[in-house]
PDB file of C-alpha atoms and ligand atoms in Angstrom:
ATOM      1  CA  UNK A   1     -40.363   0.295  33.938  1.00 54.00           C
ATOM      2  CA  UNK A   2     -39.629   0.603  37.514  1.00 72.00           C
ATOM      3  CA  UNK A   3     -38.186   3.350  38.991  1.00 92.00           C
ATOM      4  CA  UNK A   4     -35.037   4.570  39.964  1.00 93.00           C
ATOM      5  CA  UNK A   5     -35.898   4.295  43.743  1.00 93.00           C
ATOM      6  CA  UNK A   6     -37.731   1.131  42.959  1.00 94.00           C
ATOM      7  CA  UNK A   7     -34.534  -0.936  41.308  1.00 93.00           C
ATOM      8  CA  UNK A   8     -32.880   0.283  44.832  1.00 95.00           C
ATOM      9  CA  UNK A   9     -35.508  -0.911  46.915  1.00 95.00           C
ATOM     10  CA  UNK A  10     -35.597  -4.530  45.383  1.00 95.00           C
ATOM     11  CA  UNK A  11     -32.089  -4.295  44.983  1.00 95.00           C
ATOM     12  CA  UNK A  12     -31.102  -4.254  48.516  1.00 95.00           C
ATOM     13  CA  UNK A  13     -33.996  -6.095  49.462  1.00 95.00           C
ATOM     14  CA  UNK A  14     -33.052  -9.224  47.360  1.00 95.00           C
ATOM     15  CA  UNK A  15     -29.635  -8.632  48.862  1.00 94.00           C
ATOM     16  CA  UNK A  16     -31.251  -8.469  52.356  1.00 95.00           C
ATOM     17  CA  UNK A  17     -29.364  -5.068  52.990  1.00 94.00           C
ATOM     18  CA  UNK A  18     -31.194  -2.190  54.796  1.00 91.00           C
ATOM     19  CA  UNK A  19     -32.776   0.909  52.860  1.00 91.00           C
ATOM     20  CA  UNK A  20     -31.531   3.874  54.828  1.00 91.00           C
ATOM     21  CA  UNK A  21     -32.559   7.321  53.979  1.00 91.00           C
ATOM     22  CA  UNK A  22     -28.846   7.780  53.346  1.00 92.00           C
ATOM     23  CA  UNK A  23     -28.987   5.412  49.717  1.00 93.00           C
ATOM     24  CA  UNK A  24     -32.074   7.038  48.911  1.00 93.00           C
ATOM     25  CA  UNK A  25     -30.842  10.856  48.923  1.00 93.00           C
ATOM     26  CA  UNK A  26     -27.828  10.006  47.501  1.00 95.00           C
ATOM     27  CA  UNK A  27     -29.995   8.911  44.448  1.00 96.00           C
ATOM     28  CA  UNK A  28     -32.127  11.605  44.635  1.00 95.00           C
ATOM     29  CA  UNK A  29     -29.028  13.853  44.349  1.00 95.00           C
ATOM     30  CA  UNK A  30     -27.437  12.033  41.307  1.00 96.00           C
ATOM     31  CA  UNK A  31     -30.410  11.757  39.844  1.00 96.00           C
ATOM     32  CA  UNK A  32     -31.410  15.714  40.315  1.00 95.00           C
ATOM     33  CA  UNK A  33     -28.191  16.614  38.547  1.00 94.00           C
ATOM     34  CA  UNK A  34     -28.561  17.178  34.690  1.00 90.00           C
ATOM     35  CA  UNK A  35     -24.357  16.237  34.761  1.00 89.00           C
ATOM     36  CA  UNK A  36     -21.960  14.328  36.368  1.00 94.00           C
ATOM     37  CA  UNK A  37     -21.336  14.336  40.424  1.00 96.00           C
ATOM     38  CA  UNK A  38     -18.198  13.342  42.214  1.00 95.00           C
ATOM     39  CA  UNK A  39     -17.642  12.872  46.021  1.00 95.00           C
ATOM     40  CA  UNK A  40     -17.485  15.880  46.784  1.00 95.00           C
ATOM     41  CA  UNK A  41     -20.473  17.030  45.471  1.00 96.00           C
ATOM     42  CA  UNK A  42     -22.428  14.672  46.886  1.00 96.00           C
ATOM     43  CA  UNK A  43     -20.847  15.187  50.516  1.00 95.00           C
ATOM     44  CA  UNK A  44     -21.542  18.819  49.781  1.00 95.00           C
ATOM     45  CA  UNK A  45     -24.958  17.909  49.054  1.00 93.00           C
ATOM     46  CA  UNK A  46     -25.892  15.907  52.352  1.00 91.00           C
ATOM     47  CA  UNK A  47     -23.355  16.660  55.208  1.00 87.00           C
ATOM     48  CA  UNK A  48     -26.011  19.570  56.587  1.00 86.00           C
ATOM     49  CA  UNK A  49     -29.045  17.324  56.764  1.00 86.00           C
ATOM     50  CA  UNK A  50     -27.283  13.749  57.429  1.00 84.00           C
ATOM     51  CA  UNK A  51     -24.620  12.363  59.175  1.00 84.00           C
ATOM     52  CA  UNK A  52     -23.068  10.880  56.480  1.00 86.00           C
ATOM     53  CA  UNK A  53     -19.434  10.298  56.171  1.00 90.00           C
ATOM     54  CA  UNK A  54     -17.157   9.037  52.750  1.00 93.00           C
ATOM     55  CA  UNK A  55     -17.279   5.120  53.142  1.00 94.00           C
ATOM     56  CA  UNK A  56     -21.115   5.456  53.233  1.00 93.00           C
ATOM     57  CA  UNK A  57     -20.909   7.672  50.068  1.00 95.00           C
ATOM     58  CA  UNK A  58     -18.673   5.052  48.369  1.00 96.00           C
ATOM     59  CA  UNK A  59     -20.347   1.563  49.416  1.00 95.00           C
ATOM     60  CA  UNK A  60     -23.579   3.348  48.547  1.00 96.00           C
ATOM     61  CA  UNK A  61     -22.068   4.024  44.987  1.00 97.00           C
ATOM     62  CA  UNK A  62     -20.678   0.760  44.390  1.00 97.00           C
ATOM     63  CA  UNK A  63     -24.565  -0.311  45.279  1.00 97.00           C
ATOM     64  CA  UNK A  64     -25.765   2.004  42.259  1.00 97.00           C
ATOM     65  CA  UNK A  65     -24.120   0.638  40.103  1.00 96.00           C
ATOM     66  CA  UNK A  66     -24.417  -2.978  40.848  1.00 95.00           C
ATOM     67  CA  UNK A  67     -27.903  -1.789  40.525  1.00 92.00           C
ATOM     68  CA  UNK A  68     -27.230   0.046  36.967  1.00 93.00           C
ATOM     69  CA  UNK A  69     -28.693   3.590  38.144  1.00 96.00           C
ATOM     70  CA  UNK A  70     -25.278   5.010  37.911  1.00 96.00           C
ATOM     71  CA  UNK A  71     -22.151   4.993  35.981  1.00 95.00           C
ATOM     72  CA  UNK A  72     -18.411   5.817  37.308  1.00 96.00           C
ATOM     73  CA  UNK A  73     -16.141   7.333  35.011  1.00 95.00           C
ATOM     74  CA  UNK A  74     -12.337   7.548  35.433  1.00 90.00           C
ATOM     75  CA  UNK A  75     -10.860  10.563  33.812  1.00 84.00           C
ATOM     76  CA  UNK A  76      -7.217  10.179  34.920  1.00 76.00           C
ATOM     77  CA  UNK A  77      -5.664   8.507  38.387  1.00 75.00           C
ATOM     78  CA  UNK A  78      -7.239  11.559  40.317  1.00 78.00           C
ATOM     79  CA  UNK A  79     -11.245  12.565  38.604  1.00 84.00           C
ATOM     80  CA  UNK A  80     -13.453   9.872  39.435  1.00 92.00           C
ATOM     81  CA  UNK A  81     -17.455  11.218  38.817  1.00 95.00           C
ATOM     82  CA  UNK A  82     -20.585   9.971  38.496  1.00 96.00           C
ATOM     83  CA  UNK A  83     -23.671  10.063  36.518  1.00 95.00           C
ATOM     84  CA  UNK A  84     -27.129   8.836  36.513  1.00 95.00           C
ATOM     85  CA  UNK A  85     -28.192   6.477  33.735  1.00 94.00           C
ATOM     86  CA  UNK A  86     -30.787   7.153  31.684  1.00 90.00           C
ATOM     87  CA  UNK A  87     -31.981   4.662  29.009  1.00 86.00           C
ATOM     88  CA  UNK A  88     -31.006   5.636  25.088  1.00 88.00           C
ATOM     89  CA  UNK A  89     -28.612   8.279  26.328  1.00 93.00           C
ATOM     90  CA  UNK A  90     -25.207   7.866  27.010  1.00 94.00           C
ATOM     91  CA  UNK A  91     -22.523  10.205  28.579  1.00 94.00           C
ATOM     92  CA  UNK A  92     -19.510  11.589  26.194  1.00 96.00           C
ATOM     93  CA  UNK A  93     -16.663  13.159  27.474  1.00 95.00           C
ATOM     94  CA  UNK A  94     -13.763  15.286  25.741  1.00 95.00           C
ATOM     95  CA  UNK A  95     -10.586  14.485  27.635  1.00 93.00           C
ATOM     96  CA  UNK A  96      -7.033  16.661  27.079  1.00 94.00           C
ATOM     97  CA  UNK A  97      -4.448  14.502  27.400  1.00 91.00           C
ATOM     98  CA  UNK A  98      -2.243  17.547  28.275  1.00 92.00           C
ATOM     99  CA  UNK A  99      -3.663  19.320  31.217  1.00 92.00           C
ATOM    100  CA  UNK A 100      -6.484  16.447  32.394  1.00 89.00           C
ATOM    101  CA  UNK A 101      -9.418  18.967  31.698  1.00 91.00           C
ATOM    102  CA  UNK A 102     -12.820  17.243  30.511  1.00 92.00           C
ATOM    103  CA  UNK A 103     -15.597  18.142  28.976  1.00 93.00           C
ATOM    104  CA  UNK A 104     -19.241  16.300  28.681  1.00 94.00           C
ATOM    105  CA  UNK A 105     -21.172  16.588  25.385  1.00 95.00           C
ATOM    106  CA  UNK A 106     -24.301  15.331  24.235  1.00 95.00           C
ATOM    107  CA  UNK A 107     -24.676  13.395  20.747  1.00 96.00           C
ATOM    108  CA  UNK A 108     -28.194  12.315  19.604  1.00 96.00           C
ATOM    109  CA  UNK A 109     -26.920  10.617  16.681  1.00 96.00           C
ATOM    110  CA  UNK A 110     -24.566   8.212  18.969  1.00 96.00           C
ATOM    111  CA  UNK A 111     -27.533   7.942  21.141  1.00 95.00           C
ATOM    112  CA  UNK A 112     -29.598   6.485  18.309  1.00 95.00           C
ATOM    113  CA  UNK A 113     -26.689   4.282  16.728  1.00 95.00           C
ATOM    114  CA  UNK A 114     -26.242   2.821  19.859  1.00 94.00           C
ATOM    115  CA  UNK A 115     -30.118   2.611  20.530  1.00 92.00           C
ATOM    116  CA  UNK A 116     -30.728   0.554  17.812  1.00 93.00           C
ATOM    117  CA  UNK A 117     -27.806  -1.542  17.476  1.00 93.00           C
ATOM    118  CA  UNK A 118     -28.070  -5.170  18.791  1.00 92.00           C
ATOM    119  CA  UNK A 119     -26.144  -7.851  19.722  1.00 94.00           C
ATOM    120  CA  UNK A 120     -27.088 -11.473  19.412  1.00 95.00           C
ATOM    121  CA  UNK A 121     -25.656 -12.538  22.817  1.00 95.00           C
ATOM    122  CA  UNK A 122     -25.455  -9.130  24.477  1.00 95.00           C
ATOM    123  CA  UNK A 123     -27.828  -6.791  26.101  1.00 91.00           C
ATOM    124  CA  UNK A 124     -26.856  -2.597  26.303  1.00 90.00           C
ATOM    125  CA  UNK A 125     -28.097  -1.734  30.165  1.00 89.00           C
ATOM    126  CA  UNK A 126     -25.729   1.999  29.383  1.00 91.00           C
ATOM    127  CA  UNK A 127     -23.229   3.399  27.476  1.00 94.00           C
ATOM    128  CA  UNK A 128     -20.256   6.125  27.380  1.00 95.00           C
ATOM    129  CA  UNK A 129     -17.669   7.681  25.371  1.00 96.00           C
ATOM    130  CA  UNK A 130     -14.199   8.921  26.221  1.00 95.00           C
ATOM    131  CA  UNK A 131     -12.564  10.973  23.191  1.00 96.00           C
ATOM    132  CA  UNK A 132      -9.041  11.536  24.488  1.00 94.00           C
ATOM    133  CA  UNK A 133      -6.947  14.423  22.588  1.00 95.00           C
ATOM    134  CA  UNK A 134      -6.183  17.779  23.251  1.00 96.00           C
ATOM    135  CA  UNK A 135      -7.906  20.616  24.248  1.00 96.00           C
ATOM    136  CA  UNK A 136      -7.828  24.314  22.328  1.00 96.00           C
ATOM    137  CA  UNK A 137      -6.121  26.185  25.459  1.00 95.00           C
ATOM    138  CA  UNK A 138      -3.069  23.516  25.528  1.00 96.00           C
ATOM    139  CA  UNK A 139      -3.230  22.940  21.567  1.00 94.00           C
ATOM    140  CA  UNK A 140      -1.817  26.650  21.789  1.00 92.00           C
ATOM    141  CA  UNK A 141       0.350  26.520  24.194  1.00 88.00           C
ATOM    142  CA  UNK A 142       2.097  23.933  22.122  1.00 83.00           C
ATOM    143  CA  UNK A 143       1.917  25.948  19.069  1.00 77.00           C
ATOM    144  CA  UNK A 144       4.183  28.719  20.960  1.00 73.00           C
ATOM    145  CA  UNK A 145       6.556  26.532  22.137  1.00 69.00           C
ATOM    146  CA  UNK A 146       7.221  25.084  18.690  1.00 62.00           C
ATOM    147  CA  UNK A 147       7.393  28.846  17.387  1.00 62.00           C
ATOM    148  CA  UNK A 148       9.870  29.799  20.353  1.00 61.00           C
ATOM    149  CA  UNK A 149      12.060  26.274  19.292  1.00 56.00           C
ATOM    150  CA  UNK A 150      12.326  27.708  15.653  1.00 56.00           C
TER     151      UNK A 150
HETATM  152 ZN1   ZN B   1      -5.709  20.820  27.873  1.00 86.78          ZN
END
């Protein structure tokens, strides 16, 4: 299986776009991280070595995952991240409705349901998980306020 650096390469050479060292450490970063990433991070993460500004971050996103090394998740209107993807294991979030707050977990029974399910007329590339409810912090806040009420 080719590498993450090598789907990139071919990627943007079928698409006759040019491999800067910009695309490539962005990857690098993603792909160092054992979690998610947003923007932010990955500005963090190259401003001192690169003079890389946001719409270079973004279009170089958009090319990861055209490319299926990375996965955006939307958490509300606001949390955008990103993650790399690795084959067989997906990403799964816990998501308070209440105060927006989320929380990655790992699952390696999801990971092998989803491993070995097929599809006659679909292939998996990735997967993900959102569980949306409501976290303990806010689940007692709401307790109070239903005890203050009474
Ligand atoms: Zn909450």
């Amino acid at each position: 299986m080719a590498s993450a650096k090598e789907q990139l390469s071919a990627y943007l050479k079928a698409k006759k776009m040019r491999q800067t060292p910009e695309r490539t450490e962005i990857l690098d970063f993603i792909y160092s991280q054992s979690s998610i990433v947003d923007v932010e991070d990955i500005y963090n993460a190259m401003h001192d070595r690169f003079h890389v500004c946001l719409p270079t971050i973004y279009s170089t996103l958009d090319i990861l995952q055209k490319c299926n090394l990375v996965t955006k998740h939307t958490f509300n209107s606001k949390t955008v991240c990103y993650s790399k993807v690795v084959s067989g294991i997906g990403h799964y979030f816990r998501i308070c409705l209440q105060c927006g707050t989320y929380k990655e977990f790992t699952d390696l029974k999801l990971d092998k349901s989803v491993s070995i399910r097929t599809f006659s007329a679909f292939t998996v590339f990735h997967h993900s998980l959102y569980l949306y409810g409501m976290c303990k912090k806010c689940s007692s806040k709401t307790k109070k306020k239903i005890i203050i009420v009474r």
